XYZ file of C-alpha atoms in Angstrom:
333
model
C -71.455 -21.099 59.944
C -73.034 -19.010 62.358
C -77.157 -19.726 62.110
C -79.388 -16.127 63.035
C -82.787 -16.672 64.766
C -85.342 -14.080 63.469
C -85.517 -11.969 66.730
C -81.375 -11.986 66.270
C -81.400 -10.535 62.769
C -84.165 -7.907 63.673
C -81.907 -6.590 65.998
C -79.115 -6.512 64.023
C -80.439 -4.946 61.540
C -82.893 -1.733 64.174
C -78.887 -1.598 64.943
C -77.940 -0.845 61.882
C -80.728 1.076 61.028
C -79.965 3.374 64.291
C -76.559 4.373 63.105
C -75.023 1.308 65.339
C -71.848 -1.299 63.509
C -73.799 -4.507 63.734
C -71.714 -6.645 66.147
C -69.803 -9.524 65.471
C -71.651 -12.544 67.077
C -70.230 -12.737 70.786
C -69.704 -16.396 72.109
C -72.173 -15.986 75.424
C -70.125 -13.640 76.647
C -70.562 -12.473 80.156
C -70.563 -8.659 81.287
C -72.482 -6.847 83.894
C -73.937 -4.045 83.501
C -74.755 -1.276 86.170
C -78.379 -0.303 86.745
C -80.269 1.833 89.459
C -83.572 0.403 89.927
C -85.346 3.067 88.289
C -88.090 2.835 85.141
C -85.281 5.062 83.284
C -83.249 2.348 83.533
C -85.800 -0.139 81.382
C -83.147 -0.656 78.718
C -81.391 -2.879 80.122
C -84.513 -4.582 81.880
C -85.564 -5.409 78.477
C -83.252 -5.958 76.630
C -82.452 -8.601 79.262
C -86.104 -9.723 79.925
C -86.396 -10.496 76.304
C -82.545 -12.460 75.549
C -81.725 -9.315 73.331
C -78.792 -8.944 74.823
C -78.355 -12.802 74.470
C -79.153 -12.593 70.717
C -75.768 -10.591 70.909
C -73.428 -12.758 72.072
C -73.437 -10.875 75.901
C -74.332 -12.902 78.938
C -75.559 -10.379 81.474
C -76.013 -10.373 85.042
C -77.265 -6.260 86.304
C -75.977 -5.114 89.449
C -77.671 -2.577 91.149
C -76.267 1.031 92.595
C -77.848 3.438 94.626
C -76.106 6.405 93.191
C -74.601 7.576 90.053
C -71.253 7.616 91.790
C -70.515 4.481 93.289
C -71.332 2.766 89.797
C -68.304 4.605 87.844
C -66.010 4.052 90.120
C -67.464 0.491 89.556
C -66.834 1.050 85.866
C -63.408 2.007 86.308
C -62.251 -0.634 88.611
C -64.133 -3.253 85.980
C -66.385 -4.372 88.458
C -68.660 -3.664 86.530
C -68.458 -3.783 82.301
C -71.004 -0.864 81.059
C -73.426 0.892 82.954
C -76.472 3.905 82.093
C -76.502 6.376 84.650
C -76.306 10.171 84.873
C -72.662 12.346 83.974
C -71.168 13.288 87.209
C -68.330 15.497 88.463
C -67.135 11.743 89.530
C -67.393 10.188 86.144
C -66.092 13.656 84.316
C -63.131 12.917 86.739
C -62.504 8.912 86.274
C -62.334 9.971 82.222
C -59.894 12.555 82.368
C -57.727 9.980 84.774
C -58.508 7.851 81.360
C -60.363 5.275 82.798
C -63.655 5.525 81.373
C -65.929 6.959 78.390
C -69.440 7.487 77.804
C -70.510 5.442 74.514
C -73.923 6.698 74.104
C -77.341 8.585 75.371
C -80.315 7.129 77.729
C -83.049 9.042 79.043
C -83.651 12.116 78.178
C -85.807 15.327 78.000
C -88.264 15.763 74.963
C -90.561 18.435 74.425
C -93.776 17.026 74.859
C -93.000 13.872 77.364
C -94.134 14.709 80.783
C -90.226 14.742 82.445
C -88.502 15.488 86.036
C -90.130 16.963 88.183
C -89.293 19.838 90.359
C -90.848 19.334 94.004
C -90.968 20.876 97.654
C -91.627 20.339 100.726
C -95.246 20.329 102.491
C -93.562 22.851 104.854
C -92.333 25.129 102.363
C -95.167 24.959 100.172
C -97.208 26.389 103.316
C -94.337 28.510 103.655
C -95.109 29.875 100.098
C -92.784 28.102 98.130
C -94.807 27.731 95.270
C -93.353 28.132 91.889
C -89.396 27.840 91.636
C -88.737 31.499 91.339
C -90.121 31.321 95.330
C -87.103 29.378 96.177
C -84.191 31.619 96.765
C -82.159 30.699 100.001
C -84.335 27.323 100.249
C -81.656 23.573 100.589
C -82.401 21.760 98.023
C -81.520 17.711 97.813
C -78.115 16.010 95.913
C -77.100 13.161 96.679
C -73.068 15.000 95.925
C -72.121 17.450 95.014
C -70.958 17.419 91.359
C -74.441 15.415 90.351
C -77.082 15.506 88.230
C -78.888 16.493 91.268
C -76.589 19.714 91.841
C -75.941 20.164 88.074
C -80.515 20.603 88.132
C -80.699 22.793 90.861
C -78.281 24.617 89.944
C -79.450 25.328 86.028
C -83.073 26.087 87.790
C -81.115 28.946 90.236
C -79.445 30.787 87.856
C -82.570 31.132 85.235
C -84.313 31.913 88.337
C -81.353 34.650 89.876
C -81.332 32.852 93.127
C -79.898 31.190 95.673
C -80.366 27.202 96.820
C -78.403 25.899 99.647
C -77.477 22.236 98.414
C -77.239 19.495 100.935
C -75.844 16.081 99.873
C -77.724 13.350 101.490
C -76.094 10.241 99.346
C -78.655 8.214 98.813
C -81.853 9.236 96.582
C -83.824 6.955 100.088
C -82.233 9.624 101.604
C -83.394 12.408 100.038
C -86.813 11.228 100.015
C -87.083 11.223 103.683
C -85.506 14.640 104.112
C -87.965 16.077 101.639
C -90.748 13.700 103.375
C -89.822 15.388 107.200
C -89.567 18.885 105.467
C -85.718 18.394 106.659
C -84.871 19.961 103.279
C -86.920 22.575 100.598
C -87.022 20.877 97.227
C -85.344 18.629 94.803
C -85.812 17.642 91.454
C -86.835 13.936 90.010
C -87.638 12.049 87.008
C -91.762 11.601 87.524
C -91.997 8.142 88.192
C -90.497 8.822 91.425
C -91.665 12.724 91.578
C -95.773 12.123 91.425
C -96.031 9.087 93.589
C -94.375 11.128 96.026
C -96.666 14.455 95.057
C -99.885 12.086 95.236
C -98.760 11.536 99.250
C -99.513 15.313 100.430
C -95.896 15.410 101.863
C -93.977 16.495 98.898
C -95.261 19.372 95.496
C -94.359 19.619 92.618
C -94.124 23.281 91.387
C -92.324 22.905 88.040
C -90.069 21.220 85.290
C -87.091 20.432 84.619
C -87.528 20.826 80.770
C -88.797 24.512 80.970
C -84.498 25.560 82.692
C -82.821 22.348 80.739
C -84.267 22.436 77.269
C -82.882 18.342 75.733
C -81.359 17.944 78.630
C -79.535 14.505 78.215
C -80.171 13.109 81.431
C -78.538 10.091 81.534
C -75.717 8.021 79.186
C -74.974 4.588 78.566
C -70.286 3.884 79.028
C -67.709 1.609 80.016
C -64.423 1.708 80.757
C -61.763 3.672 77.860
C -60.119 -0.356 78.096
C -63.617 -1.516 77.287
C -64.151 1.854 74.161
C -60.957 0.812 72.984
C -60.305 -2.500 72.273
C -63.079 -4.416 73.376
C -65.636 -2.664 70.122
C -67.191 -5.892 69.103
C -68.298 -6.689 72.549
C -69.513 -2.582 73.155
C -71.826 -2.924 69.994
C -73.242 -5.999 70.923
C -74.103 -4.316 74.483
C -75.600 -1.312 72.867
C -77.719 -3.071 69.959
C -79.069 -4.729 73.254
C -79.262 -2.249 75.083
C -80.599 -0.236 71.933
C -83.952 -2.794 70.982
C -84.696 -2.527 74.394
C -85.405 0.991 75.026
C -87.428 0.457 71.147
C -89.258 -1.404 73.152
C -90.160 0.829 76.178
C -90.659 3.533 74.475
C -92.984 2.144 71.799
C -94.957 0.448 75.043
C -95.081 3.135 77.423
C -93.601 6.376 75.453
C -95.411 6.393 72.009
C -98.327 3.581 73.106
C -97.684 2.336 69.724
C -97.419 -0.889 70.438
C -100.032 -2.072 72.212
C -97.702 -3.647 74.744
C -97.887 -0.829 77.716
C -99.475 -3.862 80.331
C -96.723 -6.648 79.635
C -94.000 -3.664 79.792
C -95.389 -2.747 83.047
C -95.259 -6.378 84.511
C -90.989 -6.853 82.330
C -90.591 -3.923 84.653
C -92.064 -4.026 87.362
C -89.601 -7.447 88.275
C -86.753 -4.668 89.091
C -88.661 -1.358 90.247
C -91.031 -0.827 93.571
C -90.514 -4.697 94.567
C -91.576 -3.696 97.365
C -95.549 -3.100 96.710
C -98.273 -4.937 94.660
C -98.553 -4.372 90.657
C -101.303 -2.955 91.065
C -99.860 -0.012 92.981
C -96.783 0.077 91.164
C -98.348 -0.236 87.590
C -99.570 3.491 87.843
C -95.734 4.809 88.960
C -94.060 3.174 86.110
C -96.637 4.381 83.247
C -96.945 8.191 84.870
C -92.715 7.550 84.829
C -91.794 7.167 81.430
C -89.611 9.775 79.549
C -88.001 8.807 76.083
C -85.052 6.688 75.635
C -82.655 8.034 72.922
C -83.453 5.920 69.596
C -80.922 3.689 69.156
C -79.009 5.002 71.990
C -77.939 8.631 70.255
C -76.267 11.168 72.015
C -76.903 14.573 72.394
C -72.986 16.147 72.839
C -74.275 20.179 72.971
C -75.769 18.868 76.205
C -73.387 17.043 78.034
C -71.314 19.343 76.576
C -73.089 22.213 78.841
C -73.229 20.384 81.662
C -69.034 18.990 81.492
C -68.830 23.191 81.473
C -71.168 23.975 84.181
C -68.851 21.396 86.432
C -65.851 23.315 85.420
C -67.259 26.633 85.626
C -67.460 24.963 89.679
C -63.765 24.280 90.264
C -65.071 20.697 90.233
C -63.403 18.542 87.486
C -60.005 19.173 86.134
C -60.007 21.188 82.692
C -61.258 18.135 80.835
C -61.717 18.447 76.876
C -65.089 16.789 75.585
C -62.780 14.335 74.015
C -61.726 12.509 77.078
C -64.861 12.441 78.143
C -67.258 11.171 74.757
C -66.297 8.610 72.301
C -68.834 8.975 69.189
C -68.137 6.467 67.395
C -70.369 3.962 68.777
C -74.254 6.224 68.067
C -75.058 8.921 65.830
C -74.938 12.382 67.696
C -76.621 14.817 68.117
């Protein structure tokens, strides 16, 4: 007979309320979860630190990456079991090969919640690039072609009727360095990175991504196609733990209803801005809080828009939406 702890029972109830199937109890099953050292990945950190993964029967090890593309490859190869990242051309191509599936949502742009920012270098700003409309002919940083940065920049350019010159720099750290030194003119990124950069004086905020891509599903949860199809209990357990972590994060730093802001910042600081003292990191962590979808719900309309853009740019094959996503685990928006 299996005995539930109170926390475990509450977690399963929360998962069921969010539209997730209550997972069958695993037996301390070891899995690896991919993440970036961003505040936007906090749901995984909270679920690990507060025992929500453990209560769901999972022994989780986090594996950290510096960009979305390598994480998608790690899922396809089996080096990582689950991950959170933006949809990229590489991820879509792997889905087309039957290697991965998007199974839920994570970070999202939401009206009224401070979201991703459009940045320019000080040199570009002083030369007159004080709004996105003034970026015509300017260089825009991205990790790789087909990345979320490429998508955001293209949507901004299309709405403004301008042309951007995209510059691939592979890693977020390299993009930051290039922007601060004026080697590139513009970029877009989550607020916990954008605001400190702007505070340094070397970079300026000139707009919001939400003005160009409303309700943008910024990141998703995903896994291998095999896990999605054949490891349903394990996948549901991961999503239940992740969702509970996201709920705590939202309550503490987005809705600010739990009174746990300081405790949440302390927890996240173990993973984000670890090279800075807590006092220096706290403001950036708090200012970077964007909504994590309740119950890992997936905005299918946003994913379709992203997929259509990849196709229009000839960055991916003619992949059907159903090939990319599995909507059987979470609610869809």
